[in-house]
GROMACS .gro file of C-alpha atoms in nm:
model
  283
    1MET     CA    1  10.518   8.903  14.069
    2THR     CA    2  10.485   9.205  13.857
    3ALA     CA    3  10.658   9.181  13.474
    4ILE     CA    4  10.785   9.560  13.546
    5ILE     CA    5  11.018   9.754  13.851
    6THR     CA    6  11.041  10.076  13.935
    7ALA     CA    7  11.372  10.209  14.012
    8SER     CA    8  11.254  10.319  14.314
    9ALA     CA    9  11.165   9.931  14.386
   10LEU     CA   10  11.493   9.829  14.259
   11LEU     CA   11  11.754  10.022  14.472
   12PRO     CA   12  11.653   9.810  14.852
   13ALA     CA   13  11.591   9.495  14.653
   14LEU     CA   14  11.975   9.520  14.531
   15THR     CA   15  12.082   9.555  14.916
   16GLY     CA   16  11.812   9.237  15.022
   17GLY     CA   17  11.850   8.887  15.120
   18ASN     CA   18  11.824   8.778  14.721
   19PRO     CA   19  11.948   9.051  14.556
   20PRO     CA   20  11.828   9.043  14.163
   21VAL     CA   21  12.062   8.902  13.875
   22LEU     CA   22  12.104   9.243  13.675
   23LEU     CA   23  12.097   9.228  13.237
   24ASP     CA   24  12.204   9.525  13.116
   25VAL     CA   25  12.063   9.446  12.740
   26ARG     CA   26  12.127   9.814  12.567
   27TRP     CA   27  12.057   9.798  12.188
   28GLN     CA   28  11.876  10.011  11.946
   29LEU     CA   29  11.736   9.977  11.568
   30SER     CA   30  11.995  10.074  11.347
   31LEU     CA   31  11.951  10.209  11.008
   32ALA     CA   32  12.305  10.363  11.043
   33ARG     CA   33  12.516  10.115  10.881
   34ALA     CA   34  12.315  10.181  10.517
   35ALA     CA   35  12.421  10.538  10.527
   36GLY     CA   36  12.783  10.413  10.646
   37ALA     CA   37  12.810  10.547  10.979
   38PRO     CA   38  12.927  10.301  11.243
   39PRO     CA   39  12.556  10.136  11.446
   40PHE     CA   40  12.532  10.165  11.792
   41ASP     CA   41  12.721  10.003  12.058
   42GLY     CA   42  12.542   9.860  12.325
   43ARG     CA   43  12.922   9.769  12.483
   44ALA     CA   44  13.040  10.055  12.457
   45GLU     CA   45  12.753  10.265  12.631
   46TYR     CA   46  12.753   9.923  12.922
   47ALA     CA   47  13.132   9.987  12.945
   48ALA     CA   48  13.123  10.399  12.960
   49GLY     CA   49  12.876  10.310  13.284
   50HIS     CA   50  12.580  10.095  13.414
   51LEU     CA   51  12.400   9.997  13.693
   52PRO     CA   52  12.666   9.833  13.949
   53GLY     CA   53  12.704   9.472  13.966
   54ALA     CA   54  12.495   9.439  13.610
   55PHE     CA   55  12.607   9.255  13.324
   56PHE     CA   56  12.571   9.299  12.995
   57VAL     CA   57  12.363   9.094  12.734
   58ASP     CA   58  12.458   9.128  12.360
   59LEU     CA   59  12.071   9.137  12.180
   60ASP     CA   60  12.202   9.020  11.804
   61ARG     CA   61  12.442   8.710  11.955
   62GLU     CA   62  12.289   8.549  12.295
   63LEU     CA   63  11.934   8.644  12.249
   64ALA     CA   64  11.889   8.549  11.876
   65GLY     CA   65  12.019   8.351  11.600
   66ALA     CA   66  12.186   8.448  11.295
   67PRO     CA   67  11.948   8.690  11.078
   68GLY     CA   68  11.806   8.436  10.822
   69VAL     CA   69  11.486   8.285  10.638
   70GLY     CA   70  11.347   8.255  11.009
   71GLY     CA   71  11.407   8.657  11.045
   72ARG     CA   72  11.640   8.920  11.174
   73HIS     CA   73  11.646   8.777  11.501
   74PRO     CA   74  11.536   8.453  11.463
   75LEU     CA   75  11.538   8.274  11.875
   76PRO     CA   76  11.874   8.183  11.939
   77ASP     CA   77  11.986   7.826  11.991
   78LEU     CA   78  11.875   7.711  12.338
   79ALA     CA   79  12.166   7.555  12.489
   80GLU     CA   80  12.378   7.864  12.367
   81PHE     CA   81  12.112   8.085  12.514
   82GLY     CA   82  12.099   7.910  12.912
   83ALA     CA   83  12.571   7.945  12.802
   84ALA     CA   84  12.457   8.283  12.842
   85MET     CA   85  12.269   8.331  13.108
   86ARG     CA   86  12.447   8.110  13.304
   87ARG     CA   87  12.775   8.307  13.261
   88ALA     CA   88  12.602   8.602  13.400
   89GLY     CA   89  12.483   8.450  13.663
   90VAL     CA   90  12.096   8.416  13.628
   91SER     CA   91  11.931   8.097  13.830
   92ALA     CA   92  11.621   7.954  13.879
   93GLY     CA   93  11.578   8.071  14.208
   94ARG     CA   94  11.720   8.379  14.167
   95PRO     CA   95  11.519   8.685  14.099
   96VAL     CA   96  11.590   8.883  13.751
   97VAL     CA   97  11.613   9.240  13.677
   98VAL     CA   98  11.668   9.308  13.320
   99TYR     CA   99  11.679   9.706  13.195
  100ASP     CA  100  11.820   9.880  12.858
  101GLY     CA  101  11.854  10.265  12.698
  102GLY     CA  102  11.483  10.337  12.813
  103GLN     CA  103  11.320  10.228  12.496
  104GLY     CA  104  11.242   9.879  12.619
  105TRP     CA  105  11.246   9.715  12.369
  106ALA     CA  106  11.528   9.517  12.397
  107ALA     CA  107  11.508   9.455  12.773
  108ALA     CA  108  11.123   9.300  12.665
  109ARG     CA  109  11.291   9.057  12.446
  110ALA     CA  110  11.532   8.937  12.701
  111TRP     CA  111  11.237   8.923  12.928
  112TRP     CA  112  11.066   8.682  12.670
  113LEU     CA  113  11.280   8.471  12.645
  114LEU     CA  114  11.384   8.377  12.995
  115ARG     CA  115  11.000   8.382  13.033
  116TRP     CA  116  10.945   8.127  12.744
  117THR     CA  117  11.237   7.909  12.869
  118GLY     CA  118  11.097   7.868  13.245
  119HIS     CA  119  11.249   8.180  13.424
  120PRO     CA  120  11.023   8.259  13.751
  121ASP     CA  121  11.131   8.595  13.829
  122VAL     CA  122  11.227   8.803  13.546
  123ARG     CA  123  11.117   9.205  13.593
  124VAL     CA  124  11.200   9.471  13.341
  125LEU     CA  125  11.301   9.838  13.480
  126ASP     CA  126  11.030  10.086  13.420
  127GLY     CA  127  11.211  10.359  13.220
  128GLY     CA  128  11.491  10.194  13.159
  129LEU     CA  129  11.852  10.303  13.272
  130PRO     CA  130  11.714  10.670  13.297
  131SER     CA  131  11.511  10.580  13.557
  132TRP     CA  132  11.835  10.487  13.789
  133ARG     CA  133  11.932  10.791  13.958
  134GLY     CA  134  12.165  10.572  14.196
  135GLU     CA  135  12.493  10.566  14.059
  136LEU     CA  136  12.684  10.407  13.782
  137SER     CA  137  12.949  10.282  13.746
  138THR     CA  138  13.229  10.099  13.531
  139GLU     CA  139  13.350   9.750  13.737
  140VAL     CA  140  13.281   9.454  13.492
  141PRO     CA  141  13.099   9.201  13.748
  142LEU     CA  142  13.230   8.822  13.785
  143PRO     CA  143  12.928   8.652  13.839
  144ALA     CA  144  12.947   8.267  13.984
  145GLU     CA  145  12.823   8.071  13.771
  146GLY     CA  146  12.447   8.050  13.719
  147ASP     CA  147  12.221   7.742  13.700
  148PHE     CA  148  11.907   7.853  13.477
  149THR     CA  149  11.842   7.546  13.197
  150PRO     CA  150  11.595   7.689  12.910
  151VAL     CA  151  11.323   7.460  12.910
  152PRO     CA  152  11.018   7.634  12.647
  153ALA     CA  153  10.751   7.676  12.716
  154ALA     CA  154  10.442   7.486  12.489
  155GLY     CA  155  10.232   7.795  12.444
  156GLY     CA  156  10.326   8.130  12.409
  157MET     CA  157  10.505   8.174  12.085
  158LEU     CA  158  10.431   8.174  11.701
  159ASP     CA  159  10.489   8.016  11.380
  160ALA     CA  160  10.371   8.212  11.039
  161ASP     CA  161  10.088   7.977  11.031
  162GLY     CA  162  10.002   8.006  11.338
  163ALA     CA  163  10.021   8.408  11.346
  164ALA     CA  164   9.770   8.388  10.983
  165ALA     CA  165   9.543   8.128  11.162
  166LEU     CA  166   9.514   8.371  11.479
  167ALA     CA  167   9.464   8.708  11.296
  168ARG     CA  168   9.156   8.526  11.169
  169THR     CA  169   9.029   8.362  11.495
  170GLY     CA  170   9.166   8.595  11.748
  171VAL     CA  171   9.302   8.901  11.778
  172LEU     CA  172   9.677   8.947  11.621
  173LEU     CA  173   9.866   9.310  11.718
  174ASP     CA  174  10.089   9.472  11.517
  175ALA     CA  175  10.362   9.678  11.684
  176ARG     CA  176  10.532   9.859  11.442
  177ALA     CA  177  10.421  10.214  11.361
  178GLY     CA  178  10.155  10.280  11.178
  179GLU     CA  179  10.332  10.373  10.816
  180ARG     CA  180  10.461  10.052  10.825
  181TYR     CA  181  10.161   9.823  10.881
  182ARG     CA  182   9.961  10.059  10.622
  183GLY     CA  183  10.309   9.983  10.406
  184GLU     CA  184  10.356  10.339  10.269
  185VAL     CA  185  10.719  10.319  10.405
  186GLU     CA  186  10.919  10.027  10.447
  187PRO     CA  187  11.299  10.110  10.570
  188ILE     CA  188  11.427   9.741  10.640
  189ASP     CA  189  11.204   9.480  10.465
  190ARG     CA  190  11.159   9.338  10.139
  191VAL     CA  191  10.792   9.463  10.071
  192GLY     CA  192  10.573   9.674  10.306
  193GLY     CA  193  10.214   9.634  10.418
  194HIS     CA  194  10.091   9.371  10.681
  195ILE     CA  195  10.010   8.988  10.805
  196PRO     CA  196   9.574   8.988  10.677
  197GLY     CA  197   9.374   9.054  10.964
  198ALA     CA  198   9.626   9.205  11.216
  199VAL     CA  199   9.530   9.492  11.347
  200SER     CA  200   9.787   9.794  11.388
  201ALA     CA  201   9.903   9.900  11.808
  202PRO     CA  202  10.205  10.069  11.735
  203THR     CA  203  10.448   9.949  12.058
  204THR     CA  204  10.510  10.313  12.135
  205GLU     CA  205  10.139  10.437  12.224
  206ASN     CA  206  10.197  10.196  12.556
  207VAL     CA  207  10.415  10.413  12.758
  208GLY     CA  208  10.441  10.777  12.818
  209PRO     CA  209  10.617  11.042  12.752
  210ASP     CA  210  10.927  10.939  13.003
  211GLY     CA  211  10.944  10.595  12.859
  212ARG     CA  212  10.740  10.459  13.182
  213PHE     CA  213  10.430  10.256  13.079
  214LEU     CA  214  10.069  10.374  13.144
  215PRO     CA  215   9.918  10.213  13.445
  216ALA     CA  216   9.801   9.894  13.404
  217ALA     CA  217   9.392   9.982  13.354
  218GLU     CA  218   9.516  10.217  13.080
  219LEU     CA  219   9.669  10.003  12.916
  220ARG     CA  220   9.355   9.702  12.915
  221ASP     CA  221   9.174  10.020  12.825
  222ARG     CA  222   9.374  10.057  12.480
  223PHE     CA  223   9.365   9.682  12.386
  224ARG     CA  224   8.990   9.657  12.482
  225ALA     CA  225   8.943   9.929  12.232
  226LEU     CA  226   9.183   9.728  11.995
  227GLY     CA  227   8.916   9.449  11.994
  228VAL     CA  228   9.083   9.274  12.281
  229SER     CA  229   8.840   9.092  12.574
  230GLU     CA  230   8.834   8.839  12.878
  231ASP     CA  231   8.856   8.552  12.654
  232THR     CA  232   9.045   8.674  12.341
  233GLU     CA  233   9.346   8.505  12.252
  234VAL     CA  234   9.569   8.741  12.146
  235GLY     CA  235   9.933   8.742  11.952
  236VAL     CA  236  10.197   9.052  11.873
  237TYR     CA  237  10.462   9.039  11.609
  238CYS     CA  238  10.624   9.329  11.481
  239GLY     CA  239  10.997   9.386  11.241
  240SER     CA  240  11.165   9.108  11.413
  241GLY     CA  241  11.039   9.028  11.726
  242VAL     CA  242  11.193   9.280  11.958
  243SER     CA  243  10.966   9.608  12.016
  244GLY     CA  244  10.700   9.284  11.970
  245ALA     CA  245  10.808   9.154  12.273
  246HIS     CA  246  10.815   9.490  12.433
  247GLU     CA  247  10.374   9.495  12.346
  248VAL     CA  248  10.366   9.115  12.484
  249LEU     CA  249  10.520   9.285  12.824
  250ALA     CA  250  10.285   9.574  12.760
  251LEU     CA  251  10.023   9.314  12.776
  252ALA     CA  252  10.121   9.147  13.030
  253VAL     CA  253  10.138   9.460  13.311
  254ALA     CA  254   9.757   9.484  13.170
  255GLY     CA  255   9.709   9.145  13.273
  256ILE     CA  256   9.637   8.995  12.949
  257PRO     CA  257   9.837   8.690  12.852
  258ALA     CA  258  10.016   8.681  12.466
  259ALA     CA  259  10.263   8.544  12.240
  260LEU     CA  260  10.453   8.652  11.997
  261TYR     CA  261  10.516   8.564  11.663
  262VAL     CA  262  10.897   8.584  11.684
  263GLY     CA  263  10.994   8.591  11.300
  264SER     CA  264  10.713   8.857  11.304
  265TRP     CA  265  10.712   9.070  10.919
  266SER     CA  266  11.111   9.003  10.861
  267GLU     CA  267  11.069   8.654  10.834
  268TRP     CA  268  10.662   8.687  10.681
  269SER     CA  269  10.771   8.937  10.404
  270SER     CA  270  11.088   8.712  10.345
  271ASP     CA  271  10.824   8.498  10.133
  272PRO     CA  272  10.651   8.612   9.838
  273SER     CA  273  10.357   8.334   9.874
  274ARG     CA  274  10.223   8.509  10.148
  275PRO     CA  275   9.995   8.710  10.167
  276VAL     CA  276  10.046   9.141  10.242
  277ALA     CA  277   9.742   9.344  10.300
  278VAL     CA  278   9.824   9.724  10.309
  279GLY     CA  279   9.601  10.035  10.389
  280ALA     CA  280   9.478  10.080  10.703
  281ASP     CA  281   9.200   9.812  10.680
  282PRO     CA  282   9.317   9.496  10.880
  283ARG     CA  283   9.269   9.260  10.588
   0.00000   0.00000   0.00000
């Protein structure tokens, strides 16, 4: 099983014997609210047109808990997450395909959560909705209740202490833009910079101009240049555990397992006692 699927491969899968559940997770990191503008409304985008049969999933309410000491997008309550997935028709024996508006971050967050909690067959639509060439629908489906019960894995996730340790013993990748890593700008969190020892690896460099992932071989070369080898333990963080999930997905495409620090910089930087590095040097 691969972690992504193309639109051309999805179309026949939808008419096969065990068609995938489709989850629409359109979401955008938006600073518009601070400027007085209305935030991005994924549900409205979904209502205007979505893949036929797709069910809308709200990232902020169903794929994350309330913002707080654990960051802007901490783990959701797993019982509530499981209930949301079952309402969407997710079952353990049926594949799932997740998509968003094309950036891939929100879809990757859903992919990571489902995989981390035990779903065996989840893929992200490579390139998201813009890659789809079929018709769209405005009909809201009423899926049969699914049977998926989330059971978190023993590994695959980091807390703050684990991320700090991995930055010393393995490779901890910072998926944010380089200027945020270096501490030159910080539009959201208390302070700019990065976790000492983390390596800058903007997730935007994992995709081409069309938003689709680079070939697996190119991704492997990229991560190798960042210090990742076959026996390296790898972790990823970002601002709040969303774009970082996209980097974990890119690593999966390259055949490299990686853990996600869900709290990410929004949790790390909220504690003044934690060290902060600035500049291009990881240390």
